[in-house]
Amino acid sequence: MKLNIVLADDHQMFRHALRALLEKEPNLNVVAEAADGEALLRIIGEQAVDIVCIDIGMPGMNGIEATRRLLALRPDIRVIGLSAYADRQFVIDLLNAGALGYVTKAEASEELLRAIHHVQQGRTYLCPDVSGAVASALRFDTDLRASAHQLTARERQVLQLIAEGHTSARIAERLHIAASTVEVHRRNIMRKLGLHNVAELTRYAIHSGISPVVDEGL
Amino acid sequence: MKLNIVLADDHQMFRHALRALLEKEPNLNVVAEAADGEALLRIIGEQAVDIVCIDIGMPGMNGIEATRRLLALRPDIRVIGLSAYADRQFVIDLLNAGALGYVTKAEASEELLRAIHHVQQGRTYLCPDVSGAVASALRFDTDLRASAHQLTARERQVLQLIAEGHTSARIAERLHIAASTVEVHRRNIMRKLGLHNVAELTRYAIHSGISPVVDEGL
DNA sequence: CACGGACTACCGGTATACCGGTACCAACAA
DNA sequence: TTGTTGGTACCGGTATACCGGTAGTCCGTG
């Protein structure tokens, strides 16, 4: 029985390339690709999926948020996070969201295959440079979780869209809520974080990993 | 006769995956991979290379600098730039450095194959979203090549203060000029970069190194 | 059950950003 | 000379951010 895999990454080129690589493995079957979180959720509602490899740094709904929602719908799916960075906060947030694996793109592709093998059996797998970062975090800072969860899921979502340069009106359209509601989220975010303008919010979003450093179409 | 290709990208996983994809083409032969600019220059000194696909966003020596040095040593090699973003400045800088192609990772992998085909014949190739960005720049400014979109020292200074979350009034105080002047700088910066709000300016500042990722207040 | 948290939504108001234009001056280049 | 670039400064106008309050629903917990 082949494993059904879905790839989620905003870079089509990366998805295609990764598909070519994974399909060289006889027991792996890439059944679908998604360019963003919305597409991913649509896909897992439509077909049988065993494992999802998801990029953390996607615009719109990011990988962590997407993981949270995906597992709420289909808790049986195994999620492996992919990221350009071995950022502690990323790893912690993703594991809290329910993912089983975490591999950086700087690692060899064999690491991803190893991760797939592990999570398929329900085990956790962190690639070497990530597990090192997490271990040091656990030694020095025991309450990382608290700071990571000051913001609610909805607030993180709004924050990411603000940091991507959208106005409250556009964010409201995107989330299918009223602009006034977005304004409320905006103020609550600023109050919780002690920030007072878009520049500071953007810096926070990038630094905390809610928003990727780079954006498309600049 | 097969085309000898070298891949340069700091993400090993991306390199491996891209290799798997390119090697499905019968006339392409990936002869080497490089994780940074230094390794790339070493490789092209050692073996026959026709085409180099190089990532712009590599740490250390970036793709543009590496392209410049590579072509100084081996002007016959065709260079294709790969990037996560369709940043005008990157495109211009890379073309000035002597590259023939530019493809974003958001595009389909077919775009890369198309670019390889074009540059092999000595022709230029820009993928659609990139040529769109360049075209929009041409509408505003006819003289692109002469570093038209470089910011002046004063503008960089203003941009940094904007990205730190200051208002135009505060920036004016800090620089001992009128707020109206700061507004002019602000608009000129946005026009040059093709950006339209503080969030995008902040991202650009962080991304371009004008502003550090971390700030005291955060 | 009552309570709080999260999310939703609206009201009003002020501050600031954003966009367009014009203008003067100094330094420098064609 | 004339033209160009960078820096300075102001005008008017609209859009959006930012700040304060109130209030309804839903949902999970004590």
XYZ file of C-alpha atoms (C1' of nucleotides) in Angstrom:
496
model
C 0.000 0.000 0.000
C 1.411 3.342 -1.063
C 1.424 6.378 1.197
C -0.696 9.248 -0.095
C 1.170 12.515 0.309
C 0.088 16.129 -0.189
C 2.616 18.945 -0.650
C 1.766 22.497 0.478
C 4.142 25.312 -0.432
C 3.610 28.680 -2.086
C 6.476 28.049 -4.500
C 5.177 25.990 -7.359
C 8.686 25.252 -8.507
C 9.595 23.811 -5.129
C 6.448 21.683 -5.079
C 7.108 20.241 -8.515
C 10.728 19.569 -7.743
C 9.892 17.919 -4.447
C 7.257 15.807 -6.143
C 9.802 14.594 -8.682
C 12.090 13.654 -5.845
C 9.532 11.890 -3.680
C 8.103 9.929 -6.585
C 11.426 8.247 -7.053
C 10.533 6.364 -3.870
C 8.454 3.308 -4.743
C 6.150 3.468 -1.704
C 5.351 7.180 -1.905
C 2.556 8.707 -3.947
C 2.128 12.477 -4.226
C -1.612 12.784 -4.749
C -1.948 16.573 -4.677
C -0.258 19.927 -4.262
C -1.537 23.088 -2.582
C -0.277 26.652 -2.960
C -1.896 27.896 0.245
C -3.773 26.855 3.359
C -7.222 27.223 1.855
C -6.362 24.941 -1.059
C -4.875 22.422 1.344
C -8.012 22.233 3.461
C -10.104 21.799 0.321
C -7.906 18.944 -0.847
C -7.953 16.965 2.370
C -11.726 17.150 2.307
C -11.803 15.542 -1.103
C -9.410 12.641 -1.097
C -7.614 10.055 0.996
C -4.449 11.543 2.491
C -1.923 9.960 4.844
C 0.775 12.597 5.148
C 0.957 16.350 4.514
C 4.274 18.149 4.035
C 3.566 21.781 4.724
C 5.697 24.892 4.397
C 5.615 27.169 7.454
C 6.196 30.387 5.568
C 3.205 30.602 3.305
C 1.447 33.942 2.755
C -2.198 34.182 3.735
C -2.964 31.306 6.077
C 0.467 30.199 7.217
C 1.584 26.630 7.803
C 1.001 26.621 11.538
C -2.510 27.943 11.226
C -3.205 25.549 8.383
C -1.944 22.632 10.462
C -4.204 23.585 13.340
C -7.260 23.649 11.111
C -6.309 20.602 9.133
C -5.964 18.456 12.242
C -9.255 19.764 13.587
C -10.898 18.300 10.485
C -8.799 15.189 10.014
C -6.847 14.237 13.169
C -5.584 11.044 11.546
C -3.407 12.848 9.016
C 0.306 13.091 9.854
C 1.755 16.552 9.332
C 5.406 17.336 8.638
C 6.480 20.986 8.751
C 8.998 22.334 6.282
C 10.783 25.605 6.859
C 13.720 27.625 5.683
C 14.658 28.351 9.294
C 15.342 26.328 12.415
C 13.540 28.931 14.491
C 12.619 27.698 17.958
C 9.311 29.521 17.946
C 8.325 27.905 14.672
C 9.064 24.437 15.961
C 7.228 24.923 19.241
C 4.180 26.479 17.600
C 4.029 23.787 14.968
C 4.315 20.952 17.467
C 1.640 22.599 19.597
C -0.528 22.736 16.508
C -0.243 18.950 16.339
C 2.422 18.280 13.718
C 4.657 15.260 14.183
C 7.669 16.186 12.070
C 9.795 19.238 11.387
C 12.535 19.445 8.759
C 14.441 22.480 7.480
C 15.010 23.019 3.792
C 18.709 23.411 4.473
C 18.848 19.720 5.354
C 19.261 16.942 2.861
C 16.170 15.530 1.254
C 16.967 12.228 2.978
C 15.875 13.947 6.180
C 12.429 14.448 4.739
C 12.217 10.778 3.761
C 13.306 9.837 7.268
C 10.654 12.143 8.717
C 7.984 10.597 6.489
C 9.004 7.134 7.641
C 8.814 8.108 11.303
C 5.536 10.008 11.304
C 3.904 7.289 9.255
C 4.317 5.103 12.329
C 2.970 7.867 14.543
C 6.355 8.835 15.887
C 7.776 12.343 16.122
C 10.741 13.348 13.999
C 12.799 16.533 14.189
C 15.782 16.939 11.894
C 19.173 17.322 13.664
C 19.610 21.100 13.527
C 16.045 21.589 14.743
C 16.229 19.180 17.661
C 19.382 20.954 18.731
C 17.622 24.313 18.757
C 14.693 22.905 20.707
C 16.886 21.189 23.263
C 18.718 24.414 24.052
C 15.399 26.224 24.300
C 14.116 23.719 26.838
C 17.232 24.145 28.928
C 17.149 27.945 29.042
C 13.550 28.913 28.709
C 10.840 26.810 30.204
C 7.870 29.042 29.547
C 8.187 29.640 25.829
C 4.679 28.393 25.392
C 3.118 31.245 27.335
C 4.691 33.952 25.210
C 3.855 32.089 22.080
C 0.169 32.070 22.861
C -0.543 35.601 23.885
C -2.468 35.990 20.685
C -5.499 33.955 19.703
C -5.579 32.063 16.405
C -7.781 34.693 14.829
C -5.515 37.477 16.025
C -2.430 35.782 14.576
C -4.281 35.436 11.308
C -5.191 39.122 11.268
C -1.678 40.114 12.306
C -0.169 38.184 9.437
C -2.428 39.916 6.936
C -1.644 43.331 8.425
C 2.073 42.584 8.117
C 1.534 41.659 4.488
C 0.345 45.197 3.839
C -3.409 44.698 3.642
C -5.888 47.291 4.895
C -8.551 46.412 7.428
C -11.148 46.473 4.654
C -9.239 43.953 2.546
C -8.595 41.726 5.538
C -12.289 41.812 6.320
C -13.104 40.666 2.777
C -10.526 37.911 2.981
C -11.867 36.581 6.282
C -15.535 37.221 5.467
C -16.116 39.408 8.512
C -16.869 43.095 9.018
C -14.124 45.703 8.782
C -15.088 46.888 12.237
C -14.294 43.461 13.603
C -10.877 43.519 12.015
C -10.295 46.903 13.667
C -11.165 45.359 17.026
C -8.715 42.510 16.477
C -6.136 45.054 15.393
C -6.516 47.043 18.596
C -6.529 43.949 20.778
C -3.316 42.766 19.139
C -1.677 46.126 19.706
C -2.862 46.272 23.295
C -1.606 42.767 24.070
C 1.777 43.349 22.491
C 2.207 46.960 23.562
C 2.684 48.115 19.969
C 1.124 51.161 18.336
C 1.525 51.115 14.564
C 1.809 48.945 11.476
C 5.602 49.119 11.320
C 5.954 47.653 14.815
C 3.301 45.030 14.109
C 5.136 44.032 10.935
C 8.454 43.734 12.746
C 6.834 41.625 15.458
C 5.136 39.378 12.903
C 8.391 38.770 11.052
C 10.434 38.296 14.196
C 7.958 35.909 15.776
C 7.592 33.910 12.592
C 3.922 34.701 12.085
C 4.862 36.305 8.787
C 7.663 35.186 6.496
C 10.536 37.629 5.979
C 9.917 37.905 2.297
C 6.748 38.468 0.392
C 5.739 37.910 -3.206
C 5.242 40.619 -5.710
C 7.363 43.333 -4.162
C 25.155 16.770 -26.575
C 23.725 17.290 -23.121
C 23.667 20.646 -21.365
C 25.807 20.730 -18.238
C 23.956 22.510 -15.441
C 25.053 23.639 -11.993
C 22.540 24.431 -9.225
C 23.380 26.991 -6.553
C 21.018 27.364 -3.594
C 21.531 27.352 0.149
C 18.699 24.865 0.650
C 19.988 21.394 0.039
C 16.480 20.028 -0.132
C 15.566 22.449 -2.893
C 18.732 21.588 -4.828
C 18.075 17.858 -4.608
C 14.471 18.234 -5.573
C 15.291 20.503 -8.481
C 17.933 18.061 -9.653
C 15.410 15.245 -9.642
C 13.100 17.369 -11.723
C 15.660 18.573 -14.260
C 17.093 15.126 -14.758
C 13.768 13.945 -16.061
C 14.644 15.998 -19.152
C 16.727 13.895 -21.496
C 18.981 16.705 -22.699
C 19.810 18.148 -19.277
C 22.594 16.996 -17.029
C 23.036 18.398 -13.510
C 26.778 18.073 -13.017
C 27.136 19.783 -9.639
C 25.430 21.619 -6.787
C 26.705 24.515 -4.701
C 25.437 25.710 -1.331
C 27.037 29.163 -1.597
C 28.908 31.513 -3.906
C 32.373 30.324 -2.970
C 31.534 26.718 -3.738
C 30.026 27.775 -7.041
C 33.161 29.610 -8.162
C 35.261 26.600 -7.183
C 33.071 24.292 -9.248
C 33.096 26.342 -12.432
C 36.885 26.384 -12.257
C 36.973 22.617 -12.208
C 34.545 21.375 -14.817
C 32.717 22.117 -18.040
C 29.554 24.084 -17.325
C 26.995 25.485 -19.750
C 24.295 26.908 -17.492
C 24.137 27.970 -13.851
C 20.844 28.305 -11.984
C 21.557 30.515 -9.022
C 19.438 31.555 -6.057
C 19.489 35.300 -5.347
C 18.911 34.972 -1.643
C 21.921 33.033 -0.499
C 23.675 33.996 2.735
C 27.249 35.180 2.487
C 28.049 36.019 -1.096
C 24.627 36.559 -2.611
C 23.531 35.462 -6.048
C 24.143 38.814 -7.708
C 27.701 39.135 -6.438
C 28.373 35.508 -7.315
C 27.034 36.074 -10.829
C 29.311 39.074 -11.313
C 32.396 37.116 -10.269
C 31.417 33.998 -12.132
C 31.013 35.858 -15.423
C 34.318 37.664 -14.890
C 35.972 34.247 -14.847
C 33.841 32.456 -17.422
C 31.843 34.877 -19.632
C 30.573 32.012 -21.775
C 28.436 30.520 -19.009
C 24.715 31.368 -19.133
C 23.289 32.397 -15.768
C 19.644 32.093 -14.717
C 18.591 33.788 -11.482
C 16.121 32.084 -9.160
C 14.357 34.021 -6.477
C 11.459 33.744 -4.095
C 10.325 37.255 -4.980
C 9.770 39.305 -8.102
C 11.650 42.274 -6.665
C 12.374 44.853 -9.377
C 15.680 45.845 -7.854
C 16.856 42.258 -7.812
C 15.939 41.744 -11.418
C 17.726 44.906 -12.500
C 20.816 44.159 -10.432
C 21.005 40.611 -11.680
C 20.623 41.578 -15.324
C 23.276 44.255 -14.852
C 25.526 41.585 -13.389
C 25.211 39.752 -16.692
C 22.571 37.099 -16.113
C 20.294 36.193 -19.011
C 17.319 34.697 -17.203
C 15.235 35.380 -14.139
C 12.534 33.052 -12.791
C 10.636 33.196 -9.498
C 10.112 30.088 -7.430
C 6.407 30.862 -7.345
C 6.242 30.057 -11.045
C 5.862 26.601 -12.490
C 8.969 24.553 -13.068
C 8.151 24.674 -16.765
C 9.219 28.312 -16.610
C 12.679 27.244 -15.581
C 12.891 24.790 -18.458
C 11.746 27.538 -20.807
C 14.389 29.867 -19.390
C 17.069 27.194 -19.853
C 16.019 26.737 -23.438
C 16.169 30.477 -24.163
C 19.459 31.312 -22.463
C 21.100 28.294 -24.060
C 20.633 30.145 -27.336
C 21.963 33.346 -25.826
C 18.550 34.934 -25.486
C 17.129 36.652 -22.428
C 14.195 35.151 -20.547
C 12.124 36.679 -17.752
C 9.207 34.744 -16.332
C 5.774 36.421 -16.645
C 5.391 37.909 -13.178
C 8.888 39.334 -13.331
C 8.492 40.920 -16.742
C 5.254 42.381 -15.462
C 7.051 44.012 -12.548
C 9.747 45.341 -14.836
C 7.196 46.648 -17.307
C 5.343 48.570 -14.617
C 8.637 50.092 -13.592
C 9.302 51.117 -17.186
C 6.059 53.050 -17.263
C 7.278 55.292 -14.479
C 10.927 55.463 -15.277
C 12.491 54.970 -18.659
C 16.045 54.737 -17.432
C 16.081 51.564 -15.390
C 19.574 50.322 -15.945
C 21.315 53.311 -14.394
C 20.347 52.258 -10.882
C 17.178 54.270 -11.223
C 15.559 52.640 -8.238
C 18.374 53.078 -5.821
C 17.439 55.027 -2.744
C 19.456 58.077 -1.784
C 21.216 58.241 1.567
C 18.550 60.543 2.951
C 15.796 58.262 1.730
C 17.394 55.222 3.358
C 17.638 57.216 6.578
C 13.945 58.105 6.410
C 12.988 54.550 5.462
C 14.807 53.155 8.463
C 12.948 55.507 10.807
C 9.622 54.631 9.185
C 10.369 50.932 9.641
C 11.109 51.602 13.301
C 7.570 52.817 13.715
C 8.039 56.579 13.828
C 5.501 59.000 12.364
C 6.498 61.578 9.780
C 6.300 64.279 12.453
C 8.731 62.451 14.748
C 11.094 61.695 11.890
C 11.045 65.390 10.974
C 12.010 66.315 14.534
C 14.790 63.771 14.568
C 16.262 64.993 11.274
C 15.567 68.693 11.935
C 13.542 69.139 8.760
C 9.878 69.867 8.064
C 7.277 67.102 8.289
C 6.227 67.939 4.737
C 9.721 67.102 3.547
C 9.588 63.741 5.266
C 6.307 63.104 3.477
C 7.972 63.841 0.160
C 10.783 61.430 0.932
C 8.212 58.880 1.990
C 6.364 59.161 -1.306
C 9.550 59.093 -3.359
C 10.653 55.937 -1.554
C 7.318 54.276 -2.200
C 7.312 55.315 -5.832
C 10.846 54.038 -6.400
C 10.178 50.712 -4.736
C 6.630 50.250 -5.959
C 5.310 49.893 -2.407
C 2.201 51.482 -0.955
C 2.092 51.230 2.809
C 4.119 51.039 6.001
C 3.939 47.264 6.276
C 5.534 46.791 2.864
C 8.136 49.471 3.587
C 9.014 47.755 6.848
C 9.374 44.376 5.183
C 11.559 45.909 2.494
C 13.727 47.674 5.065
C 14.263 44.488 7.046
C 14.770 42.395 3.972
C 17.278 44.812 2.409
C 19.243 45.185 5.613
C 18.384 48.857 6.103
C 16.634 47.915 9.301
C 17.623 45.024 11.581
C 15.091 42.245 12.145
C 15.159 42.665 15.888
C 14.520 45.884 17.710
C 14.995 46.899 21.317
C 11.300 47.389 21.942
C 10.168 43.997 20.774
C -26.247 28.293 36.470
C -22.980 32.227 36.166
C -18.672 33.766 34.473
C -15.023 34.778 31.361
C -12.824 34.427 26.833
C -13.191 34.670 21.932
C -15.365 36.481 18.116
C -18.477 39.257 16.193
C -20.298 44.320 15.202
C -21.273 49.153 15.564
C -20.788 54.162 17.275
C -17.907 58.440 17.426
C -13.677 61.023 17.018
C -8.640 62.427 15.938
C -4.181 61.414 13.893
C -1.622 59.876 10.307
C -0.815 57.940 5.976
C -1.247 58.317 1.245
C -1.701 60.688 -3.269
C -1.403 64.668 -6.523
C 0.589 68.966 -7.660
C 3.920 73.040 -7.440
C 8.161 75.440 -6.066
C 12.956 77.019 -4.615
C 17.870 76.092 -4.153
C 22.570 74.004 -4.507
C 25.625 70.907 -6.809
C 26.902 68.931 -10.757
C 26.961 67.411 -15.778
C 26.057 67.813 -20.735
C 24.397 77.888 -20.735
C 20.775 74.330 -19.861
C 19.354 70.266 -17.707
C 19.334 66.857 -13.883
C 19.414 65.193 -9.271
C 18.852 65.637 -4.347
C 17.051 68.045 -0.720
C 14.024 71.247 1.034
C 8.935 73.009 1.673
C 4.014 73.893 1.057
C -0.886 73.290 -0.866
C -5.265 70.468 -0.945
C -7.803 66.259 -0.637
C -9.151 61.282 0.548
C -8.202 56.896 2.801
C -6.820 54.491 6.576
C -5.044 53.891 11.068
C -5.598 54.529 15.730
C -8.183 55.168 20.082
C -12.365 54.974 23.175
C -16.708 52.969 24.251
C -20.782 49.513 24.089
C -22.895 45.016 23.115
C -24.519 40.698 21.199
C -23.480 35.485 20.480
C -21.222 31.188 21.368
C -18.702 28.062 24.087
C -16.265 25.950 27.677
C -15.427 25.941 32.795
C -16.066 26.461 37.558
